[in-house]
Short mmCIF file of C-alpha atoms in Angstrom, two decimals:
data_model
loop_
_atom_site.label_atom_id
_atom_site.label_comp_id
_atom_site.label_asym_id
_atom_site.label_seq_id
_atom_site.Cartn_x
_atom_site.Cartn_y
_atom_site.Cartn_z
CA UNK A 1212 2.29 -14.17 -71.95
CA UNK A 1213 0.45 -17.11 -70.67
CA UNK A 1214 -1.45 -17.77 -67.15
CA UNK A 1215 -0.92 -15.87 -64.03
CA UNK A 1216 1.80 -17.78 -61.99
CA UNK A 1217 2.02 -19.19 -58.37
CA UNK A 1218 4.84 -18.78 -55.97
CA UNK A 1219 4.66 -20.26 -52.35
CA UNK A 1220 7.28 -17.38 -51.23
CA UNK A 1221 5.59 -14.62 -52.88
CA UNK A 1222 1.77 -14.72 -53.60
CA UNK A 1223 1.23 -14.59 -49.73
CA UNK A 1224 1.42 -12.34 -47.05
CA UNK A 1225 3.16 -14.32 -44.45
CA UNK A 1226 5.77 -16.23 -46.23
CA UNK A 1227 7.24 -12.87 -48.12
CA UNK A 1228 7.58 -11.74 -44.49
CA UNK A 1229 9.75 -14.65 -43.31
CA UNK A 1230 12.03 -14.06 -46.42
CA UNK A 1231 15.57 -12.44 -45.66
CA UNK A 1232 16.04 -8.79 -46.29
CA UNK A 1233 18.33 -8.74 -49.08
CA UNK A 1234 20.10 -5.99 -51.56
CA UNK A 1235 18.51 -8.30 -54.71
CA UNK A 1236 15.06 -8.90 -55.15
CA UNK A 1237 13.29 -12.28 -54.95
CA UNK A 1238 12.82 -12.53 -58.45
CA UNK A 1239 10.34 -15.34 -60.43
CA UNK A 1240 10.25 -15.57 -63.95
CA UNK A 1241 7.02 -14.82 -66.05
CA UNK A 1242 8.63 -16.04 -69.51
CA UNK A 1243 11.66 -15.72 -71.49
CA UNK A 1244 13.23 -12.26 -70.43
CA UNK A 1245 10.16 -11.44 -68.24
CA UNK A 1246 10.72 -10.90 -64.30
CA UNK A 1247 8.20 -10.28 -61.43
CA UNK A 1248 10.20 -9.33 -58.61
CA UNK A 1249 9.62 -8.81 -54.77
CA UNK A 1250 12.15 -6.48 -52.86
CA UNK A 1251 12.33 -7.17 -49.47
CA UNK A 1252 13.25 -4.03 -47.29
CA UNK A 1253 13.98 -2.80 -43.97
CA UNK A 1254 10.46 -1.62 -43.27
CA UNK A 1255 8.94 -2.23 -46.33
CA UNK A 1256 8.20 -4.56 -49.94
CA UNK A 1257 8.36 -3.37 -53.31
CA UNK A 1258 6.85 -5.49 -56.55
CA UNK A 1259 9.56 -4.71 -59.45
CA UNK A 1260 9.46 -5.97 -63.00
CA UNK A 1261 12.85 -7.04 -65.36
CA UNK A 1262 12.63 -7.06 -69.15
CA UNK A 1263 15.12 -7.97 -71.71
CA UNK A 1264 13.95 -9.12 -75.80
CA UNK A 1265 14.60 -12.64 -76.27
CA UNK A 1266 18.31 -13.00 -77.83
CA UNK A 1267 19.44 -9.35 -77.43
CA UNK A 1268 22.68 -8.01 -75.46
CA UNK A 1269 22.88 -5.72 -72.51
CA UNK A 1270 21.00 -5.10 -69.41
CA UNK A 1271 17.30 -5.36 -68.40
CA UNK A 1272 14.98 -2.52 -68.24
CA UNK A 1273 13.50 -1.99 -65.09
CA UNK A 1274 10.48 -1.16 -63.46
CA UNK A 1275 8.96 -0.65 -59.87
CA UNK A 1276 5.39 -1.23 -59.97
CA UNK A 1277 4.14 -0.22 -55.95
CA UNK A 1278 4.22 -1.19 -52.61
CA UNK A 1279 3.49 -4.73 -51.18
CA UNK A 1280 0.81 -5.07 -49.28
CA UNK A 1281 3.05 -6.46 -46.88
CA UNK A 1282 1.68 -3.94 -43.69
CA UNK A 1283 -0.93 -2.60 -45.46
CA UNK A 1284 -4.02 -3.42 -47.24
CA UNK A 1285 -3.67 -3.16 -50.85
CA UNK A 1286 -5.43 -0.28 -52.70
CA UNK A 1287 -4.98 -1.76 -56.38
CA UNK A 1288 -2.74 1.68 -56.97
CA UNK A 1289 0.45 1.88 -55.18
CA UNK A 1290 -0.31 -0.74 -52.91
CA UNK A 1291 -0.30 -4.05 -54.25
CA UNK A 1292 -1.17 -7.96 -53.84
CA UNK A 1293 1.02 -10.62 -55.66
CA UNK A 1294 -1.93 -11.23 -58.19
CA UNK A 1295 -2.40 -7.38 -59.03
CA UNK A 1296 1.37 -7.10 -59.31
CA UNK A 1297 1.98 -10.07 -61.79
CA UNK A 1298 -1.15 -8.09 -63.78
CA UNK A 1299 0.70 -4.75 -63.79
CA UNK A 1300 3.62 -6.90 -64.80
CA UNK A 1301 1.87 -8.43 -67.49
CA UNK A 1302 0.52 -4.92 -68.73
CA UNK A 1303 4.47 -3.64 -68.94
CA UNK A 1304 5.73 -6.64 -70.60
CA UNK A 1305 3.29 -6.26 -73.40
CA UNK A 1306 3.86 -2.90 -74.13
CA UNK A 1307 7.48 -4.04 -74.08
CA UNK A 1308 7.03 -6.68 -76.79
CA UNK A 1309 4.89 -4.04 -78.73
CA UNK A 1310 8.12 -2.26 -79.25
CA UNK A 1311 7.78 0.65 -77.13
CA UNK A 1312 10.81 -0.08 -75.46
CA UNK A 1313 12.90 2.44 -74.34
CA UNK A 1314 16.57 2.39 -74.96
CA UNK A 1315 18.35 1.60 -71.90
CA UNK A 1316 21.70 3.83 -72.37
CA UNK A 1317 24.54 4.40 -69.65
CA UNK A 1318 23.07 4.53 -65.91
CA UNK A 1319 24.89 7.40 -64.89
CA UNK A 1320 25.75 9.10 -60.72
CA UNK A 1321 23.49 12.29 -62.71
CA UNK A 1322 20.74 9.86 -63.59
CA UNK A 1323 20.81 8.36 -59.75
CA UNK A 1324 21.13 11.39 -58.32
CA UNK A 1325 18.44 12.91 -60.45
CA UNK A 1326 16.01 10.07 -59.19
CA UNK A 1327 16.96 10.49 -55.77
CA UNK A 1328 15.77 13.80 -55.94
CA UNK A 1329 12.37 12.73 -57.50
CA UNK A 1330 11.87 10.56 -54.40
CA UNK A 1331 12.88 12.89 -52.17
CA UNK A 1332 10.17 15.31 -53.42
CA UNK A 1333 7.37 12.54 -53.21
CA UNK A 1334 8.01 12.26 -49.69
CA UNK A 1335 9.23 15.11 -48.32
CA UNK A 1336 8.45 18.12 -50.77
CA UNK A 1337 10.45 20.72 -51.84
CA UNK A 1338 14.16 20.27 -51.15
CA UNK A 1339 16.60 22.10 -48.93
CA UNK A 1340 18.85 24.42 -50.38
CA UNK A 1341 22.22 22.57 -48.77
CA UNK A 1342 21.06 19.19 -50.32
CA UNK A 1343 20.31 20.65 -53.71
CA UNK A 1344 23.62 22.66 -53.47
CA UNK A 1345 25.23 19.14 -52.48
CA UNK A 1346 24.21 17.31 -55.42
CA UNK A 1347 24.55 20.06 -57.92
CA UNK A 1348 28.17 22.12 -57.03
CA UNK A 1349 29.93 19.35 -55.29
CA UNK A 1350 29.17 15.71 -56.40
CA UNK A 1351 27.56 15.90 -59.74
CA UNK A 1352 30.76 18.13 -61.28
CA UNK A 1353 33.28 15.45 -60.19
CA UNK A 1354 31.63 11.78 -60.55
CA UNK A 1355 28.27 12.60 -62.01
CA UNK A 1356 29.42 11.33 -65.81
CA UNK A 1357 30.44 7.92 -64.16
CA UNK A 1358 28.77 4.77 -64.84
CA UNK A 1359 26.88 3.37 -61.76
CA UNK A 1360 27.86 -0.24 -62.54
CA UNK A 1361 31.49 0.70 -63.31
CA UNK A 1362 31.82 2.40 -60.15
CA UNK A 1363 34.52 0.80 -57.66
CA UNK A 1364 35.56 1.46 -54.63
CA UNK A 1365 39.04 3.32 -55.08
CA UNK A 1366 37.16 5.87 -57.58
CA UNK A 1367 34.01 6.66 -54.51
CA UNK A 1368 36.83 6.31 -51.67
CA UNK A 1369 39.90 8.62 -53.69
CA UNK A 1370 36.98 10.98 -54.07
CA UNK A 1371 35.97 11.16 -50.30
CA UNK A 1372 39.53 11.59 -50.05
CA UNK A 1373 39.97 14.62 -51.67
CA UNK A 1374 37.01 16.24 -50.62
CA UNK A 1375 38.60 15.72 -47.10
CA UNK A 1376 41.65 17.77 -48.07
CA UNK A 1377 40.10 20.47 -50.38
CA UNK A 1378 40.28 24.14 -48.79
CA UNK A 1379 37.79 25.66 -47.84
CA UNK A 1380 36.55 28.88 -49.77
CA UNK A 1381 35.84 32.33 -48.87
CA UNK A 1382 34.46 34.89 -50.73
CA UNK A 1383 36.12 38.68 -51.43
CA UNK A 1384 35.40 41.49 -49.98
CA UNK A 1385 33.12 43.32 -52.05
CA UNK A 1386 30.63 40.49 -52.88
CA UNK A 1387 32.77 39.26 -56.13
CA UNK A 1388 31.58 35.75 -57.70
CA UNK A 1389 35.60 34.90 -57.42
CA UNK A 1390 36.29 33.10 -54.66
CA UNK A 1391 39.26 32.71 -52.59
CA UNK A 1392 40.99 29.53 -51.12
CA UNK A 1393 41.78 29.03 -47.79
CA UNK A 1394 44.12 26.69 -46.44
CA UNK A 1395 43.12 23.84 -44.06
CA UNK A 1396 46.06 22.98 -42.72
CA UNK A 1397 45.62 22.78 -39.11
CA UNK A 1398 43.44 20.50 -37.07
CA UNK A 1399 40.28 22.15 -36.62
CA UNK A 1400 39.86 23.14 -40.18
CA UNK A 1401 40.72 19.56 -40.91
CA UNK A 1402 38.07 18.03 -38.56
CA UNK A 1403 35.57 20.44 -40.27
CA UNK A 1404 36.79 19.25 -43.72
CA UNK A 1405 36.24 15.30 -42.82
CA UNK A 1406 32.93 16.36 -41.21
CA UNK A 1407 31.57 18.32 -44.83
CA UNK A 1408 33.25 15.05 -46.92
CA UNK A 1409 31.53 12.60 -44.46
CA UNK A 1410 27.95 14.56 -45.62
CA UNK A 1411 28.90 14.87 -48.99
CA UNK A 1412 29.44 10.67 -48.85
CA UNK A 1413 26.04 10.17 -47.33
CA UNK A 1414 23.67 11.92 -49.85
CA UNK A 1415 25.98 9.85 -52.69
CA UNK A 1416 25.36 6.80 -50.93
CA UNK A 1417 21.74 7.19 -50.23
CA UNK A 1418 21.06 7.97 -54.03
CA UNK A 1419 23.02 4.87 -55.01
CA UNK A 1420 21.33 2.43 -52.52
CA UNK A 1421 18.08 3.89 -53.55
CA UNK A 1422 19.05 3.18 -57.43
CA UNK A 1423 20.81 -0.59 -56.23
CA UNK A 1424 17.18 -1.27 -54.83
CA UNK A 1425 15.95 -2.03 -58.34
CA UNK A 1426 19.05 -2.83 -60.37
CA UNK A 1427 20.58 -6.04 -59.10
CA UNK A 1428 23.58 -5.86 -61.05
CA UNK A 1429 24.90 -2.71 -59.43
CA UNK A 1430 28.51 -2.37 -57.68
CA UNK A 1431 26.93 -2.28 -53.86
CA UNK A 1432 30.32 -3.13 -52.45
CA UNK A 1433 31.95 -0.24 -54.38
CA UNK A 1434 30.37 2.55 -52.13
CA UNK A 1435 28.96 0.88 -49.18
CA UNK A 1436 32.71 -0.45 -48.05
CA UNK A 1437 34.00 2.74 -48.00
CA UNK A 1438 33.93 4.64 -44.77
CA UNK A 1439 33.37 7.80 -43.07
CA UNK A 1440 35.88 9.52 -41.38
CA UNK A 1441 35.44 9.21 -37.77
CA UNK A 1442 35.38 11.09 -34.78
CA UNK A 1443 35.20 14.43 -36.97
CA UNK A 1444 31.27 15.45 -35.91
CA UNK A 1445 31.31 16.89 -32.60
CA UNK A 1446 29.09 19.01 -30.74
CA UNK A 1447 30.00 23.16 -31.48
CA UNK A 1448 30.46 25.10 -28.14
CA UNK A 1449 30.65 28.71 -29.59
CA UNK A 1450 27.63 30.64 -27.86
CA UNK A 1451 27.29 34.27 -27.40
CA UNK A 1452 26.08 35.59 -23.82
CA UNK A 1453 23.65 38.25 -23.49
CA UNK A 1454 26.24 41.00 -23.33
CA UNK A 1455 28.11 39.73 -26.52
CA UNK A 1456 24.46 39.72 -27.99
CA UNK A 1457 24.03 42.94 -27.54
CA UNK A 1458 27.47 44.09 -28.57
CA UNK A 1459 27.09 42.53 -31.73
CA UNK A 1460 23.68 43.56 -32.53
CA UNK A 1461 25.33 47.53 -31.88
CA UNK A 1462 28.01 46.28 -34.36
CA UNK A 1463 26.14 45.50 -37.25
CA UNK A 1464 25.90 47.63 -40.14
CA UNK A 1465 22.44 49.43 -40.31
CA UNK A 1466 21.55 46.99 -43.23
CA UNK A 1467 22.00 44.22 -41.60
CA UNK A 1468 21.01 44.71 -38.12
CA UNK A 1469 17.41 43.29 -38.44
CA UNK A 1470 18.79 40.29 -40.27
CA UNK A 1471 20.84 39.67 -36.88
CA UNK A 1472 18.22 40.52 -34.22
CA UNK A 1473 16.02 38.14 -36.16
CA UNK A 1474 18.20 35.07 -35.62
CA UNK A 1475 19.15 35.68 -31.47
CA UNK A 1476 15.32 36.17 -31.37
CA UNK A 1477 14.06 33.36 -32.78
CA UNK A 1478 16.68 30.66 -33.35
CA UNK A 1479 16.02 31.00 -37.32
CA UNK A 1480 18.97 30.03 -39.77
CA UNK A 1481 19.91 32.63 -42.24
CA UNK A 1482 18.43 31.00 -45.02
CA UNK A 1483 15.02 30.84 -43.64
CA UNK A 1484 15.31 34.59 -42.50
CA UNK A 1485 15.69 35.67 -45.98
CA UNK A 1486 13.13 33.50 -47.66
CA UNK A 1487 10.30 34.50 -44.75
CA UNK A 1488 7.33 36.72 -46.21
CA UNK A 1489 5.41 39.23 -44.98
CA UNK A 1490 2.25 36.37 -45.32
CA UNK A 1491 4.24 34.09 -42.64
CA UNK A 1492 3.60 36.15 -40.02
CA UNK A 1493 0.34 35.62 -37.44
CA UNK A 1494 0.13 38.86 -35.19
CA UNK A 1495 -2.41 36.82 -33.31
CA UNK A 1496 -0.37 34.31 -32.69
CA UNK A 1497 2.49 35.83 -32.52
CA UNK A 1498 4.56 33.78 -34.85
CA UNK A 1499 6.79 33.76 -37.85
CA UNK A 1500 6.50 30.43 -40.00
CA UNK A 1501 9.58 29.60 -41.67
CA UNK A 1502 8.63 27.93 -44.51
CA UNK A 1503 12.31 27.36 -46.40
CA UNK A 1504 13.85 25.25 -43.64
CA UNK A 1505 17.19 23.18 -43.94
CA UNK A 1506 14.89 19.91 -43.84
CA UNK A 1507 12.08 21.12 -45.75
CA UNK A 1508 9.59 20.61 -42.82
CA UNK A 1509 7.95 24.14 -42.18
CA UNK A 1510 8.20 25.52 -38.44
CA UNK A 1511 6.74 28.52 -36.56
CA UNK A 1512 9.19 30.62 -35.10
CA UNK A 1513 7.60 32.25 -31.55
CA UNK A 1514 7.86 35.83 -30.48
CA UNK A 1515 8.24 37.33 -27.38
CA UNK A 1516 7.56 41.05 -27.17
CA UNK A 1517 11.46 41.95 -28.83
CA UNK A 1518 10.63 39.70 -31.39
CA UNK A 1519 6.91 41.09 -32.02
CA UNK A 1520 7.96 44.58 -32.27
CA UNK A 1521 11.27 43.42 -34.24
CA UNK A 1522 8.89 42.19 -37.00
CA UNK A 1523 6.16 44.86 -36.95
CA UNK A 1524 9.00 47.33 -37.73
CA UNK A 1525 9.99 45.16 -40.49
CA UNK A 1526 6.97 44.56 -42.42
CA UNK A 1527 5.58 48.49 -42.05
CA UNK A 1528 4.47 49.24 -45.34
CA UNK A 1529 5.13 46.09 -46.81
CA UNK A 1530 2.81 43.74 -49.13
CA UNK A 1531 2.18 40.43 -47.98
CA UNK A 1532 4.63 38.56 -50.72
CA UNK A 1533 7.05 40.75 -49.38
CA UNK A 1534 10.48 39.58 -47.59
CA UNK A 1535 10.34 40.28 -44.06
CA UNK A 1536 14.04 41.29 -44.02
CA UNK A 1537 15.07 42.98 -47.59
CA UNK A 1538 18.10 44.74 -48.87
CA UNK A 1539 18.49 48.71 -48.58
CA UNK A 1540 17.75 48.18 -52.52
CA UNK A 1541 14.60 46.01 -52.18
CA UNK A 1542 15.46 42.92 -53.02
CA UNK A 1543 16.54 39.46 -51.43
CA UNK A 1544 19.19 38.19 -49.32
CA UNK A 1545 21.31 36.81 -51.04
CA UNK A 1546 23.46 33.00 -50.30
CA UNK A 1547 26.81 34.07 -48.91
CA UNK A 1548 26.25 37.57 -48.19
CA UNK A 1549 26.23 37.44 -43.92
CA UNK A 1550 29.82 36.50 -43.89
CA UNK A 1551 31.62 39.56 -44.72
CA UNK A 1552 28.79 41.24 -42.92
CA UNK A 1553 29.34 39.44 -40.15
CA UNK A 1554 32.77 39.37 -39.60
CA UNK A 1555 32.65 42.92 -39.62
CA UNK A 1556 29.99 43.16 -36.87
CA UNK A 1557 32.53 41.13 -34.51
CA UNK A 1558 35.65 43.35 -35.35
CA UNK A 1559 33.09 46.39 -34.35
CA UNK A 1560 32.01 44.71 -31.26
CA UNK A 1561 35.15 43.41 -30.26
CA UNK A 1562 33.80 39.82 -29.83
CA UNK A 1563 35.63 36.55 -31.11
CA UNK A 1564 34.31 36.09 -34.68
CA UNK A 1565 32.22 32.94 -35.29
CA UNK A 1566 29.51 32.52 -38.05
CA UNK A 1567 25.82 33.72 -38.44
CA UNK A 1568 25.03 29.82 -37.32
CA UNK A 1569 26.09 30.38 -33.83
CA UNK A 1570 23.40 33.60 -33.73
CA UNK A 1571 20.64 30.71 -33.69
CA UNK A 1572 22.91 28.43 -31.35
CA UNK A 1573 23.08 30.98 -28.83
CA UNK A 1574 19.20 31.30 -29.24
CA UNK A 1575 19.35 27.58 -28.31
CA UNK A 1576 21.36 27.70 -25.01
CA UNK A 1577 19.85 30.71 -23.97
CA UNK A 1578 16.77 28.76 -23.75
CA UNK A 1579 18.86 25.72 -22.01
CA UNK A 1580 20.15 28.05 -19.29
CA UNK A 1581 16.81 29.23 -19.14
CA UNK A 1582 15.81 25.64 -17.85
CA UNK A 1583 13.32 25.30 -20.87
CA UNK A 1584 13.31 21.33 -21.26
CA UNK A 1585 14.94 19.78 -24.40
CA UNK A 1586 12.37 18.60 -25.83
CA UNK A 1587 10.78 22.21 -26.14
CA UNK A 1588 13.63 23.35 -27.21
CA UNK A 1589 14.09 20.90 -30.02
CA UNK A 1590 10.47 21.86 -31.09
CA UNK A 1591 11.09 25.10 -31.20
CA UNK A 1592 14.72 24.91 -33.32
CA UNK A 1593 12.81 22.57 -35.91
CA UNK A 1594 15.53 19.42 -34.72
CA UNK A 1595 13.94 16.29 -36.15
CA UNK A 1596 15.39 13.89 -32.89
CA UNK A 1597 15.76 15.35 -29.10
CA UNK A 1598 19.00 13.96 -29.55
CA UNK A 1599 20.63 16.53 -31.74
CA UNK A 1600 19.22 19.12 -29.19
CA UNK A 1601 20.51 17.37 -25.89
CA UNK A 1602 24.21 16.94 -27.60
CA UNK A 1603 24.41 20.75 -28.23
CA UNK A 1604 22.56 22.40 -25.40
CA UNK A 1605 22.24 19.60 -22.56
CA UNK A 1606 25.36 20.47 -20.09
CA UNK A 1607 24.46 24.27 -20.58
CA UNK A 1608 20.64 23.13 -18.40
CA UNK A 1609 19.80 23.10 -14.81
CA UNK A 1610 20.18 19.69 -14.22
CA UNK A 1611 20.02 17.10 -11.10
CA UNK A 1612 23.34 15.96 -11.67
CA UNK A 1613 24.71 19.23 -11.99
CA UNK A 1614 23.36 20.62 -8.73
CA UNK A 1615 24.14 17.15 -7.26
CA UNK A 1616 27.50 17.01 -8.14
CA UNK A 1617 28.36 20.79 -7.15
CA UNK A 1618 26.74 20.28 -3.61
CA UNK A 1619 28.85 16.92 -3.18
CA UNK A 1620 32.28 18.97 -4.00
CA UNK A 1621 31.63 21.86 -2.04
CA UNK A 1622 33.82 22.24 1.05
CA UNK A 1623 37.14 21.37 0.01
CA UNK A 1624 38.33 24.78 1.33
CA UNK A 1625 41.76 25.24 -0.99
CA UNK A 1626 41.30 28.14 -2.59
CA UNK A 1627 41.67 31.47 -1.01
CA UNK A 1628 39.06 33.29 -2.39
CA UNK A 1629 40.00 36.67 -1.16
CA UNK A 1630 43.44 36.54 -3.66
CA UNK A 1631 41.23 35.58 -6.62
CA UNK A 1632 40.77 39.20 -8.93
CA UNK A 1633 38.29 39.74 -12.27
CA UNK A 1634 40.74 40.12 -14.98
CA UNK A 1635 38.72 42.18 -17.77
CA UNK A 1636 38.98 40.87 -21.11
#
């Protein structure tokens, strides 16, 4: 394989970090079909490797050997200087020309979604239900057996498309695997179509960019110019009040009254609620620790004295790998079964239907009316940016302007408030 090479833009520090962030790596060649490469990222540098036999046909097989030590110091493991990565690149090449190559067949969405998911475990651990259900039931079934680098941008675009204009589904009555379409013909179903397709296209983009990062000859241009639909994510309004709280609470069926108590007591999503154990609660504390969370970062989930009692009649005779909040039967909550359940509860309590979500968005502006400060709040609903909380709870707060603006109107004197009457609803 020959001597260890030099390269004035790679082998140091400073000059990889004047080179232009770029899609491609900076690639130098080691020999005939050999490749040391250096990606150049956003925030950080990656040492990759190319291989292709001398005189043979199709693509190069690819490998990312670690880090750069571009910000950090290198560790001779996943951190790596330009000498340690042309060794590692060395080592692979050799076991390449042994003939332990590996055929390189079809590089499929399934195989770059499948490696998405790998990285997203590395960092981040275990992963949520909604992404997993993402990948597997909505994207994989429709372009998963497509080829990566045959990919364009009428097949990624005509299939954000449709997922914009596919109904929604509901399912029957008495818990049935069938499920029923629903139309989405007018506009608010339509916004909340664009707004599920526009979430759908981000996952399949961010597993494709992750795969482009090492595979130069990749169709970039055939998902990254098509767009998301705009204007379709706004902030949802639909909050109970305390009375409505209760109301609904009364409403629910026996069953499924601790389920909903849970949620206006501690802001927790349905999903976590049914995956919380006996084990996750701290009676000194007085917490709950949701450990199944929508972005697989655990949070505690505080009590006040509703919410201590609440659990303490839950877990009565209960072992500690117990669910909290179990079936009449025993066993688990199960995905989809709150919706009949809860539309139910409204008709019973004579309060406009919404969705078990808006149980833990109520628990959020109850706190915001409460004056509780937003970034508290955020803490407490497991938000990963202040900003999510301040766009769905901000104008409910005691606020300076507010108060400002209400004592600069005042005075106007044209209403005559001895003709204005309480209407009940």
């Amino acid at each position: 394989m020959g001597r260890a090479v030099k390269d004035a833009k790679l082998d140091k520090r400073d000059a990889r970090l004047k080179l232009a962030v770029q899609k491609e790596p900076y690639w130098r060649l080691i020999s005939e079909g050999a490749h040391l490469g250096y990606y150049r990222g956003t925030r950080v540098g990656k040492w990759v490797a190319r291989y292709k036999a001398p005189g043979t046909k199709g693509g190069y097989a690819k490998r990312t050997l670690g880090e750069a030590d571009d910000i950090r110091d290198a560790d001779g493991d996943t951190i790596l200087t330009f000498r340690q990565a042309d060794d590692a690149a060395r080592r692979w090449f050799a076991e390449k020309e042994r003939g332990d190559i590996i055929p390189v067949g079809p590089f499929t969405v399934s195989d770059a979604l499948d490696d998405y998911e790998k990285a997203f475990k590395a960092r981040k651990g275990e992963i949520p239900t909604d992404l997993r259900s993402r990948i597997d039931e909505i994207i994989k079934p429709t372009l998963g057996h497509h080829e990566v680098a045959k990919l364009t941008k009428d097949i990624v675009g005509d299939w954000h498309n449709a997922r914009a204009t596919s109904p929604a589904k509901l399912r029957s009555r008495k818990g049935s695997e069938k499920q029923n379409e629903r139309a989405a013909d007018d506009k608010e179903s339509l916004r909340k179509r664009r707004s599920t397709a526009n979430r759908d296209l981000t996952v399949l983009k961010a597993a494709l960019n992750l795969a482009a990062e090492t595979r130069d000859w990749l169709p970039v241009a055939a998902w990254s110019k098509v767009k998301a639909f705009e204007g379709v994510d706004v902030a949802k309004r639909r909050y109970l009040n305390d009375d409505e709280a209760r109301r609904l609470v009364n409403g629910s069926d026996p069953e499924f009254r601790p389920m909903v108590r849970a949620a206006l007591l501690t802001g927790g999503r349905y999903g976590e609620l049914r995956h919380a154990q006996v084990k996750d609660y701290d009676r000194q504390s007085r917490t709950v620790f949701l450990v199944e969370t929508k972005n697989a970062v655990p949070r505690p989930a505080y009590l006040d004295d509703d919410g201590v009692a609440m659990i303490e009649q839950a877990i009565a005779g209960k072992k500690p790998s117990d669910f909290i909040f179990m079936r009449p039967d025993g066993t688990q909550w199960q995905k989809s079964q709150q919706q009949r359940r809860m539309e139910d509860a409204f008709d019973r309590a004579k309060v406009d239907k919404t969705t078990f979500h808006d149980l833990r968005r109520s628990y959020g502006a109850r706190l915001a009316r409460s004056g509780v400060p937003m970034a508290v709040i955020a803490e407490a609903m497991g938000h990963k940016d202040e900003r999510i909380t301040r766009k769905h709870y901000a104008h409910l707060a005691p606020s300076y302007v507010s108060e400002t603006v209400r004592e600069a109107l005042s005075g106007l004197g044209i209403v005559d408030k001895t003709n204005v009457t309480r209407i009940a609803g």
